[in-house]
mmCIF file of C-alpha atoms in Angstrom:
data_model
loop_
_atom_site.group_PDB
_atom_site.id
_atom_site.type_symbol
_atom_site.label_atom_id
_atom_site.label_comp_id
_atom_site.label_asym_id
_atom_site.label_seq_id
_atom_site.Cartn_x
_atom_site.Cartn_y
_atom_site.Cartn_z
ATOM 1 C CA UNK C 1 198.811 47.717 10.769
ATOM 2 C CA UNK C 2 200.469 44.896 12.683
ATOM 3 C CA UNK C 3 200.421 46.832 15.964
ATOM 4 C CA UNK C 4 196.696 47.549 15.853
ATOM 5 C CA UNK C 5 195.293 44.482 14.085
ATOM 6 C CA UNK C 6 192.850 42.610 16.311
ATOM 7 C CA UNK C 7 191.653 39.017 16.014
ATOM 8 C CA UNK C 8 188.115 38.063 16.969
ATOM 9 C CA UNK C 9 185.753 35.119 16.958
ATOM 10 C CA UNK C 10 182.015 35.095 16.312
ATOM 11 C CA UNK C 11 179.366 32.472 17.001
ATOM 12 C CA UNK C 12 175.605 32.388 16.671
ATOM 13 C CA UNK C 13 175.302 29.657 19.267
ATOM 14 C CA UNK C 14 174.666 27.090 16.545
ATOM 15 C CA UNK C 15 173.032 23.968 17.975
ATOM 16 C CA UNK C 16 175.849 21.425 17.952
ATOM 17 C CA UNK C 17 175.816 17.636 17.922
ATOM 18 C CA UNK C 18 177.485 15.115 20.198
ATOM 19 C CA UNK C 19 177.690 11.469 19.170
ATOM 20 C CA UNK C 20 175.227 12.249 16.401
ATOM 21 C CA UNK C 21 172.600 13.756 18.733
ATOM 22 C CA UNK C 22 171.713 17.456 18.748
ATOM 23 C CA UNK C 23 172.482 19.146 22.041
ATOM 24 C CA UNK C 24 169.885 20.924 24.164
ATOM 25 C CA UNK C 25 169.915 24.713 23.965
ATOM 26 C CA UNK C 26 171.108 24.992 27.568
ATOM 27 C CA UNK C 27 174.125 22.786 26.912
ATOM 28 C CA UNK C 28 174.976 24.770 23.785
ATOM 29 C CA UNK C 29 174.889 28.004 25.785
ATOM 30 C CA UNK C 30 177.183 26.532 28.451
ATOM 31 C CA UNK C 31 179.551 25.379 25.709
ATOM 32 C CA UNK C 32 179.588 28.880 24.174
ATOM 33 C CA UNK C 33 180.697 30.244 27.549
ATOM 34 C CA UNK C 34 183.560 27.708 27.596
ATOM 35 C CA UNK C 35 184.509 28.741 24.049
ATOM 36 C CA UNK C 36 184.622 32.408 25.057
ATOM 37 C CA UNK C 37 186.807 31.606 28.050
ATOM 38 C CA UNK C 38 189.208 29.644 25.829
ATOM 39 C CA UNK C 39 189.345 32.539 23.355
ATOM 40 C CA UNK C 40 190.591 34.741 26.191
ATOM 41 C CA UNK C 41 193.117 32.153 27.323
ATOM 42 C CA UNK C 42 194.705 31.836 23.855
ATOM 43 C CA UNK C 43 195.142 35.603 23.539
ATOM 44 C CA UNK C 44 192.368 36.635 21.154
ATOM 45 C CA UNK C 45 191.056 40.186 21.232
ATOM 46 C CA UNK C 46 187.293 39.846 20.795
ATOM 47 C CA UNK C 47 184.502 37.309 21.245
ATOM 48 C CA UNK C 48 181.141 38.027 19.626
ATOM 49 C CA UNK C 49 177.772 36.295 19.942
ATOM 50 C CA UNK C 50 174.966 36.794 17.436
ATOM 51 C CA UNK C 51 171.276 37.168 18.235
ATOM 52 C CA UNK C 52 168.763 34.754 16.682
ATOM 53 C CA UNK C 53 165.232 33.612 17.430
ATOM 54 C CA UNK C 54 164.987 30.194 15.814
ATOM 55 C CA UNK C 55 165.430 26.537 16.701
ATOM 56 C CA UNK C 56 168.854 25.995 15.125
ATOM 57 C CA UNK C 57 170.561 28.773 17.137
ATOM 58 C CA UNK C 58 170.540 28.692 20.933
ATOM 59 C CA UNK C 59 171.269 32.341 21.799
ATOM 60 C CA UNK C 60 168.473 34.910 21.731
ATOM 61 C CA UNK C 61 170.019 37.117 24.445
ATOM 62 C CA UNK C 62 173.742 37.556 23.731
ATOM 63 C CA UNK C 63 174.245 39.998 26.605
ATOM 64 C CA UNK C 64 173.340 37.306 29.160
ATOM 65 C CA UNK C 65 175.885 34.878 27.764
ATOM 66 C CA UNK C 66 178.518 37.592 27.403
ATOM 67 C CA UNK C 67 177.997 38.543 31.048
ATOM 68 C CA UNK C 68 178.743 34.941 32.057
ATOM 69 C CA UNK C 69 181.933 35.030 29.999
ATOM 70 C CA UNK C 70 182.884 38.410 31.476
ATOM 71 C CA UNK C 71 182.874 36.877 34.943
ATOM 72 C CA UNK C 72 185.432 34.255 33.893
ATOM 73 C CA UNK C 73 187.764 36.416 31.775
ATOM 74 C CA UNK C 74 189.898 39.489 32.306
ATOM 75 C CA UNK C 75 191.181 40.784 28.979
ATOM 76 C CA UNK C 76 189.118 39.801 25.931
ATOM 77 C CA UNK C 77 186.552 42.262 24.580
ATOM 78 C CA UNK C 78 182.977 40.961 24.473
ATOM 79 C CA UNK C 79 180.180 41.964 22.141
ATOM 80 C CA UNK C 80 177.287 41.126 19.890
ATOM 81 C CA UNK C 81 177.526 39.851 16.339
ATOM 82 C CA UNK C 82 175.037 41.431 15.649
ATOM 83 C CA UNK C 83 172.294 43.070 17.702
ATOM 84 C CA UNK C 84 169.170 43.441 15.551
ATOM 85 C CA UNK C 85 168.397 47.004 16.557
ATOM 86 C CA UNK C 86 165.389 47.304 14.224
ATOM 87 C CA UNK C 87 163.312 44.884 16.315
ATOM 88 C CA UNK C 88 164.584 45.981 19.732
ATOM 89 C CA UNK C 89 164.321 49.123 21.827
ATOM 90 C CA UNK C 90 167.435 51.320 21.626
ATOM 91 C CA UNK C 91 167.100 52.412 25.254
ATOM 92 C CA UNK C 92 166.992 48.819 26.510
ATOM 93 C CA UNK C 93 169.886 47.812 24.219
ATOM 94 C CA UNK C 94 171.934 50.706 25.576
ATOM 95 C CA UNK C 95 171.080 49.765 29.166
ATOM 96 C CA UNK C 96 171.989 46.108 28.655
ATOM 97 C CA UNK C 97 175.351 46.866 27.075
ATOM 98 C CA UNK C 98 176.083 49.596 29.628
ATOM 99 C CA UNK C 99 175.489 46.934 32.281
ATOM 100 C CA UNK C 100 177.871 44.583 30.456
ATOM 101 C CA UNK C 101 180.345 47.451 30.273
ATOM 102 C CA UNK C 102 180.317 47.687 34.047
ATOM 103 C CA UNK C 103 180.477 43.924 34.620
ATOM 104 C CA UNK C 104 183.410 43.517 32.241
ATOM 105 C CA UNK C 105 185.308 46.611 33.419
ATOM 106 C CA UNK C 106 185.028 48.384 30.073
ATOM 107 C CA UNK C 107 185.245 45.487 27.611
ATOM 108 C CA UNK C 108 181.717 45.645 26.127
ATOM 109 C CA UNK C 109 181.025 46.157 22.450
ATOM 110 C CA UNK C 110 177.856 46.151 20.389
ATOM 111 C CA UNK C 111 177.603 45.651 16.636
ATOM 112 C CA UNK C 112 174.323 47.140 15.469
ATOM 113 C CA UNK C 113 172.694 45.811 12.323
ATOM 114 C CA UNK C 114 169.443 45.119 10.587
ATOM 115 C CA UNK C 115 170.077 41.375 10.599
ATOM 116 C CA UNK C 116 169.816 38.894 7.747
ATOM 117 C CA UNK C 117 167.138 36.869 9.582
ATOM 118 C CA UNK C 118 163.667 38.311 10.098
ATOM 119 C CA UNK C 119 162.178 36.062 12.821
ATOM 120 C CA UNK C 120 162.508 38.813 15.428
ATOM 121 C CA UNK C 121 160.162 41.174 13.559
ATOM 122 C CA UNK C 122 156.893 39.214 13.964
ATOM 123 C CA UNK C 123 158.048 37.916 17.367
ATOM 124 C CA UNK C 124 158.255 41.447 18.785
ATOM 125 C CA UNK C 125 155.522 42.992 16.652
ATOM 126 C CA UNK C 126 157.477 45.028 14.101
ATOM 127 C CA UNK C 127 156.315 45.245 10.457
ATOM 128 C CA UNK C 128 158.817 44.207 7.809
ATOM 129 C CA UNK C 129 157.595 46.956 5.499
ATOM 130 C CA UNK C 130 159.280 49.417 7.892
ATOM 131 C CA UNK C 131 162.602 47.552 7.713
ATOM 132 C CA UNK C 132 164.657 50.606 6.696
ATOM 133 C CA UNK C 133 162.831 53.192 8.782
ATOM 134 C CA UNK C 134 163.053 51.121 11.951
ATOM 135 C CA UNK C 135 166.824 50.846 11.719
ATOM 136 C CA UNK C 136 167.468 54.442 10.701
ATOM 137 C CA UNK C 137 165.361 55.959 13.473
ATOM 138 C CA UNK C 138 166.537 53.605 16.185
ATOM 139 C CA UNK C 139 170.161 54.128 15.241
ATOM 140 C CA UNK C 140 169.652 57.885 15.553
ATOM 141 C CA UNK C 141 168.325 57.374 19.076
ATOM 142 C CA UNK C 142 171.126 54.981 20.017
ATOM 143 C CA UNK C 143 173.722 57.479 18.774
ATOM 144 C CA UNK C 144 172.110 60.139 20.951
ATOM 145 C CA UNK C 145 172.347 57.817 23.957
ATOM 146 C CA UNK C 146 176.038 57.210 23.266
ATOM 147 C CA UNK C 147 176.632 60.957 23.426
ATOM 148 C CA UNK C 148 175.575 60.911 27.091
ATOM 149 C CA UNK C 149 173.414 63.192 29.188
ATOM 150 C CA UNK C 150 169.649 63.691 29.064
ATOM 151 C CA UNK C 151 168.213 62.820 25.644
ATOM 152 C CA UNK C 152 165.476 64.490 23.665
ATOM 153 C CA UNK C 153 164.367 62.531 20.600
ATOM 154 C CA UNK C 154 161.264 62.046 18.490
ATOM 155 C CA UNK C 155 160.493 59.660 15.650
ATOM 156 C CA UNK C 156 157.726 57.508 14.230
ATOM 157 C CA UNK C 157 158.728 54.053 15.496
ATOM 158 C CA UNK C 158 158.681 54.481 19.300
ATOM 159 C CA UNK C 159 157.604 56.928 21.997
ATOM 160 C CA UNK C 160 159.604 60.177 22.148
ATOM 161 C CA UNK C 161 162.094 61.088 24.865
ATOM 162 C CA UNK C 162 161.916 64.546 26.418
ATOM 163 C CA UNK C 163 165.098 65.449 28.313
ATOM 164 C CA UNK C 164 165.331 61.993 29.906
ATOM 165 C CA UNK C 165 168.413 60.312 31.340
ATOM 166 C CA UNK C 166 169.169 56.610 30.870
ATOM 167 C CA UNK C 167 170.930 54.456 33.451
ATOM 168 C CA UNK C 168 173.310 52.869 34.311
ATOM 169 C CA UNK C 169 175.843 55.501 33.325
ATOM 170 C CA UNK C 170 179.043 53.757 32.204
ATOM 171 C CA UNK C 171 182.462 55.303 32.769
ATOM 172 C CA UNK C 172 182.842 55.120 28.978
ATOM 173 C CA UNK C 173 180.107 54.092 26.533
ATOM 174 C CA UNK C 174 180.306 50.582 25.054
ATOM 175 C CA UNK C 175 182.243 50.478 21.796
ATOM 176 C CA UNK C 176 179.677 50.528 18.999
ATOM 177 C CA UNK C 177 180.076 49.314 15.407
ATOM 178 C CA UNK C 178 177.727 49.352 12.430
ATOM 179 C CA UNK C 179 177.393 45.959 10.753
ATOM 180 C CA UNK C 180 177.159 46.161 6.951
ATOM 181 C CA UNK C 181 176.244 43.304 4.645
ATOM 182 C CA UNK C 182 176.388 45.132 1.335
ATOM 183 C CA UNK C 183 174.462 48.403 1.551
ATOM 184 C CA UNK C 184 176.326 51.604 0.583
ATOM 185 C CA UNK C 185 173.754 53.563 2.600
ATOM 186 C CA UNK C 186 174.814 51.691 5.730
ATOM 187 C CA UNK C 187 178.433 52.650 5.098
ATOM 188 C CA UNK C 188 177.528 56.327 4.899
ATOM 189 C CA UNK C 189 175.274 55.935 7.935
ATOM 190 C CA UNK C 190 178.231 54.650 9.966
ATOM 191 C CA UNK C 191 180.275 57.696 9.001
ATOM 192 C CA UNK C 192 177.390 60.044 9.762
ATOM 193 C CA UNK C 193 177.206 58.691 13.315
ATOM 194 C CA UNK C 194 181.010 58.573 13.660
ATOM 195 C CA UNK C 195 181.081 54.799 14.239
ATOM 196 C CA UNK C 196 183.444 52.070 13.011
ATOM 197 C CA UNK C 197 182.415 49.681 10.248
ATOM 198 C CA UNK C 198 182.079 45.883 10.416
ATOM 199 C CA UNK C 199 181.720 44.235 6.995
ATOM 200 C CA UNK C 200 179.932 40.876 6.929
ATOM 201 C CA UNK C 201 181.570 39.071 4.005
ATOM 202 C CA UNK C 202 180.095 35.588 3.859
ATOM 203 C CA UNK C 203 180.613 34.719 0.203
ATOM 204 C CA UNK C 204 182.645 35.646 -2.861
ATOM 205 C CA UNK C 205 186.052 37.232 -3.058
ATOM 206 C CA UNK C 206 186.711 39.598 -0.141
ATOM 207 C CA UNK C 207 188.331 42.129 -2.478
ATOM 208 C CA UNK C 208 184.930 42.915 -3.979
ATOM 209 C CA UNK C 209 184.204 44.880 -0.779
ATOM 210 C CA UNK C 210 187.013 47.333 -1.498
ATOM 211 C CA UNK C 211 184.527 49.882 -2.959
ATOM 212 C CA UNK C 212 182.751 49.975 0.409
ATOM 213 C CA UNK C 213 186.058 50.706 2.131
ATOM 214 C CA UNK C 214 186.802 53.458 -0.377
ATOM 215 C CA UNK C 215 183.300 54.887 0.112
ATOM 216 C CA UNK C 216 183.855 54.921 3.875
ATOM 217 C CA UNK C 217 187.080 56.905 3.500
ATOM 218 C CA UNK C 218 185.519 59.348 1.020
ATOM 219 C CA UNK C 219 182.547 59.915 3.305
ATOM 220 C CA UNK C 220 184.859 60.512 6.268
ATOM 221 C CA UNK C 221 186.737 63.136 4.275
ATOM 222 C CA UNK C 222 183.556 64.835 3.045
ATOM 223 C CA UNK C 223 181.874 64.892 6.466
ATOM 224 C CA UNK C 224 185.032 65.722 8.391
ATOM 225 C CA UNK C 225 184.913 62.521 10.433
ATOM 226 C CA UNK C 226 187.805 60.625 11.976
ATOM 227 C CA UNK C 227 188.560 57.375 10.144
ATOM 228 C CA UNK C 228 187.535 54.578 12.513
ATOM 229 C CA UNK C 229 188.661 50.939 12.356
ATOM 230 C CA UNK C 230 187.176 48.666 9.708
ATOM 231 C CA UNK C 231 186.554 45.027 10.521
ATOM 232 C CA UNK C 232 185.488 41.928 8.623
ATOM 233 C CA UNK C 233 183.310 39.036 9.798
ATOM 234 C CA UNK C 234 183.667 35.866 7.705
ATOM 235 C CA UNK C 235 183.114 32.130 8.235
ATOM 236 C CA UNK C 236 185.947 29.680 8.688
ATOM 237 C CA UNK C 237 187.540 26.827 10.573
ATOM 238 C CA UNK C 238 191.106 25.954 11.527
ATOM 239 C CA UNK C 239 192.229 22.329 11.513
ATOM 240 C CA UNK C 240 195.529 20.510 11.701
ATOM 241 C CA UNK C 241 195.838 20.257 7.904
ATOM 242 C CA UNK C 242 194.092 21.727 4.881
ATOM 243 C CA UNK C 243 192.491 18.465 3.789
ATOM 244 C CA UNK C 244 191.569 17.495 7.324
ATOM 245 C CA UNK C 245 189.931 20.840 8.043
ATOM 246 C CA UNK C 246 187.794 20.667 4.909
ATOM 247 C CA UNK C 247 186.702 17.103 5.597
ATOM 248 C CA UNK C 248 185.841 17.892 9.231
ATOM 249 C CA UNK C 249 183.914 21.052 8.350
ATOM 250 C CA UNK C 250 182.092 20.313 5.093
ATOM 251 C CA UNK C 251 179.179 18.092 6.150
ATOM 252 C CA UNK C 252 178.052 20.272 9.057
ATOM 253 C CA UNK C 253 178.586 23.511 7.164
ATOM 254 C CA UNK C 254 176.507 22.118 4.290
ATOM 255 C CA UNK C 255 173.679 21.146 6.657
ATOM 256 C CA UNK C 256 173.522 24.676 8.022
ATOM 257 C CA UNK C 257 173.849 26.351 4.645
ATOM 258 C CA UNK C 258 171.288 24.100 2.941
ATOM 259 C CA UNK C 259 168.740 24.534 5.743
ATOM 260 C CA UNK C 260 168.941 28.313 5.534
ATOM 261 C CA UNK C 261 169.216 28.202 1.755
ATOM 262 C CA UNK C 262 166.009 26.189 1.442
ATOM 263 C CA UNK C 263 164.183 29.012 3.249
ATOM 264 C CA UNK C 264 165.628 31.558 0.826
ATOM 265 C CA UNK C 265 165.343 29.682 -2.454
ATOM 266 C CA UNK C 266 169.007 28.702 -2.824
ATOM 267 C CA UNK C 267 170.016 25.383 -4.390
ATOM 268 C CA UNK C 268 171.877 22.873 -2.188
ATOM 269 C CA UNK C 269 175.592 23.543 -1.866
ATOM 270 C CA UNK C 270 177.903 21.157 -3.701
ATOM 271 C CA UNK C 271 181.374 20.096 -2.632
ATOM 272 C CA UNK C 272 182.719 21.859 -5.717
ATOM 273 C CA UNK C 273 181.096 25.132 -4.628
ATOM 274 C CA UNK C 274 182.443 24.656 -1.103
ATOM 275 C CA UNK C 275 185.989 24.036 -2.340
ATOM 276 C CA UNK C 276 185.800 27.046 -4.651
ATOM 277 C CA UNK C 277 184.743 29.288 -1.773
ATOM 278 C CA UNK C 278 187.551 27.874 0.362
ATOM 279 C CA UNK C 279 190.086 28.397 -2.433
ATOM 280 C CA UNK C 280 189.100 31.860 -3.646
ATOM 281 C CA UNK C 281 186.133 33.155 -1.633
ATOM 282 C CA UNK C 282 185.343 34.213 1.906
ATOM 283 C CA UNK C 283 185.579 30.833 3.618
ATOM 284 C CA UNK C 284 188.747 30.777 5.737
ATOM 285 C CA UNK C 285 189.367 27.082 6.155
ATOM 286 C CA UNK C 286 192.453 24.893 6.364
ATOM 287 C CA UNK C 287 195.546 24.387 8.445
ATOM 288 C CA UNK C 288 196.984 27.357 10.370
ATOM 289 C CA UNK C 289 199.346 28.485 7.600
ATOM 290 C CA UNK C 290 196.640 28.463 4.915
ATOM 291 C CA UNK C 291 194.124 30.351 7.050
ATOM 292 C CA UNK C 292 196.788 32.851 8.104
ATOM 293 C CA UNK C 293 197.796 33.578 4.497
ATOM 294 C CA UNK C 294 194.203 34.152 3.490
ATOM 295 C CA UNK C 295 193.480 36.454 6.439
ATOM 296 C CA UNK C 296 196.676 38.425 5.794
ATOM 297 C CA UNK C 297 195.674 38.911 2.160
ATOM 298 C CA UNK C 298 192.234 40.202 3.174
ATOM 299 C CA UNK C 299 193.692 42.528 5.816
ATOM 300 C CA UNK C 300 196.058 44.040 3.260
ATOM 301 C CA UNK C 301 193.430 44.311 0.513
ATOM 302 C CA UNK C 302 190.866 46.079 2.714
ATOM 303 C CA UNK C 303 193.058 47.869 5.259
ATOM 304 C CA UNK C 304 191.485 46.180 8.262
ATOM 305 C CA UNK C 305 191.860 46.849 11.960
ATOM 306 C CA UNK C 306 190.081 43.644 12.995
ATOM 307 C CA UNK C 307 189.258 40.217 11.557
ATOM 308 C CA UNK C 308 186.452 38.167 13.129
ATOM 309 C CA UNK C 309 186.172 34.476 12.247
ATOM 310 C CA UNK C 310 182.662 33.014 12.481
ATOM 311 C CA UNK C 311 183.917 29.662 13.707
ATOM 312 C CA UNK C 312 180.679 27.772 14.439
ATOM 313 C CA UNK C 313 178.799 25.943 11.708
ATOM 314 C CA UNK C 314 175.552 24.131 12.363
ATOM 315 C CA UNK C 315 175.998 20.871 14.311
ATOM 316 C CA UNK C 316 179.822 20.956 14.170
ATOM 317 C CA UNK C 317 180.755 19.416 17.561
ATOM 318 C CA UNK C 318 181.944 21.496 20.482
ATOM 319 C CA UNK C 319 185.271 19.662 20.814
ATOM 320 C CA UNK C 320 186.175 20.524 17.235
ATOM 321 C CA UNK C 321 185.214 24.144 17.821
ATOM 322 C CA UNK C 322 187.480 24.258 20.862
ATOM 323 C CA UNK C 323 190.435 22.897 18.901
ATOM 324 C CA UNK C 324 189.797 25.409 16.096
ATOM 325 C CA UNK C 325 189.755 28.267 18.621
ATOM 326 C CA UNK C 326 193.031 27.063 20.114
ATOM 327 C CA UNK C 327 194.732 26.889 16.713
ATOM 328 C CA UNK C 328 193.343 30.282 15.684
ATOM 329 C CA UNK C 329 194.718 31.981 18.776
ATOM 330 C CA UNK C 330 198.046 30.179 19.185
ATOM 331 C CA UNK C 331 199.012 29.604 15.550
ATOM 332 C CA UNK C 332 196.996 31.686 13.090
ATOM 333 C CA UNK C 333 197.107 35.094 14.822
ATOM 334 C CA UNK C 334 200.907 35.047 15.355
ATOM 335 C CA UNK C 335 201.454 33.897 11.754
ATOM 336 C CA UNK C 336 199.308 36.721 10.350
ATOM 337 C CA UNK C 337 201.188 39.307 12.389
ATOM 338 C CA UNK C 338 204.462 37.858 11.152
ATOM 339 C CA UNK C 339 203.271 37.915 7.532
ATOM 340 C CA UNK C 340 202.192 41.547 7.828
ATOM 341 C CA UNK C 341 205.308 42.592 9.726
#
């Protein structure tokens, strides 16, 4: 476990604030590039950028930003978190990440998911009543593209392919994960396509996802598939001390959570709820030792090969994000490996 465990960071390009003023999208994107470069410098294994199409997140094209980071890094793996395959074209997604694979010398990854935000569906002309069908069919096509060679495919959601090749041809295909937010069908789908599993655990005790891990292993055994790595994506923030980290993080995290919650019918988050999630749930926040202990417990409980910390939170300033990244790479990751050793 300790030899293979990887540490990653995820961001959605949340629009940050400086001196109380929200930053322009362009500045946020440039700051995300700097954050990815720092993640490489402090020895982290993966940097992921999520795709969104709304005012409060600056990145709608993760591959473009990842390509900029690729040109300034040498080791860290770079990928999406996640790519909303349902409202995109699988051929174009494959081409973009194959291009990133070449630019980065084999460090590209893509996490494919249905997405918890739906703005991309009307933007690109896809009906929400085909939510499941769009993902299932497009994932089948993407899996066929990963296999290489000319592809023949037919479905109901896009034009068929008849013995067509797709370029560029990477030396090795980009590493591809299936992002799962709580659907057992998605777990089985990952096994069916022989792809690793990324669990998005954004609330509640992480151990409640153990049945999904068990289902993944059972499905691998039944379908004769190789057990691939399992990862977890969860929110968090590393500060100098436990109290300091909570105080620095709470107000901006609440702004983000309440804005999204208002769209979905959730009540405003209280400080008591926040502290409970930090104490016992899937919010990894505190000083390095506290965050490390919590990550180690989750890794052991779920048998993980990777942990990805979603470190950005609404308008939380860029300088605080940079310090959190530094502490995560230089203090938290070594402590977790020591705890699991």
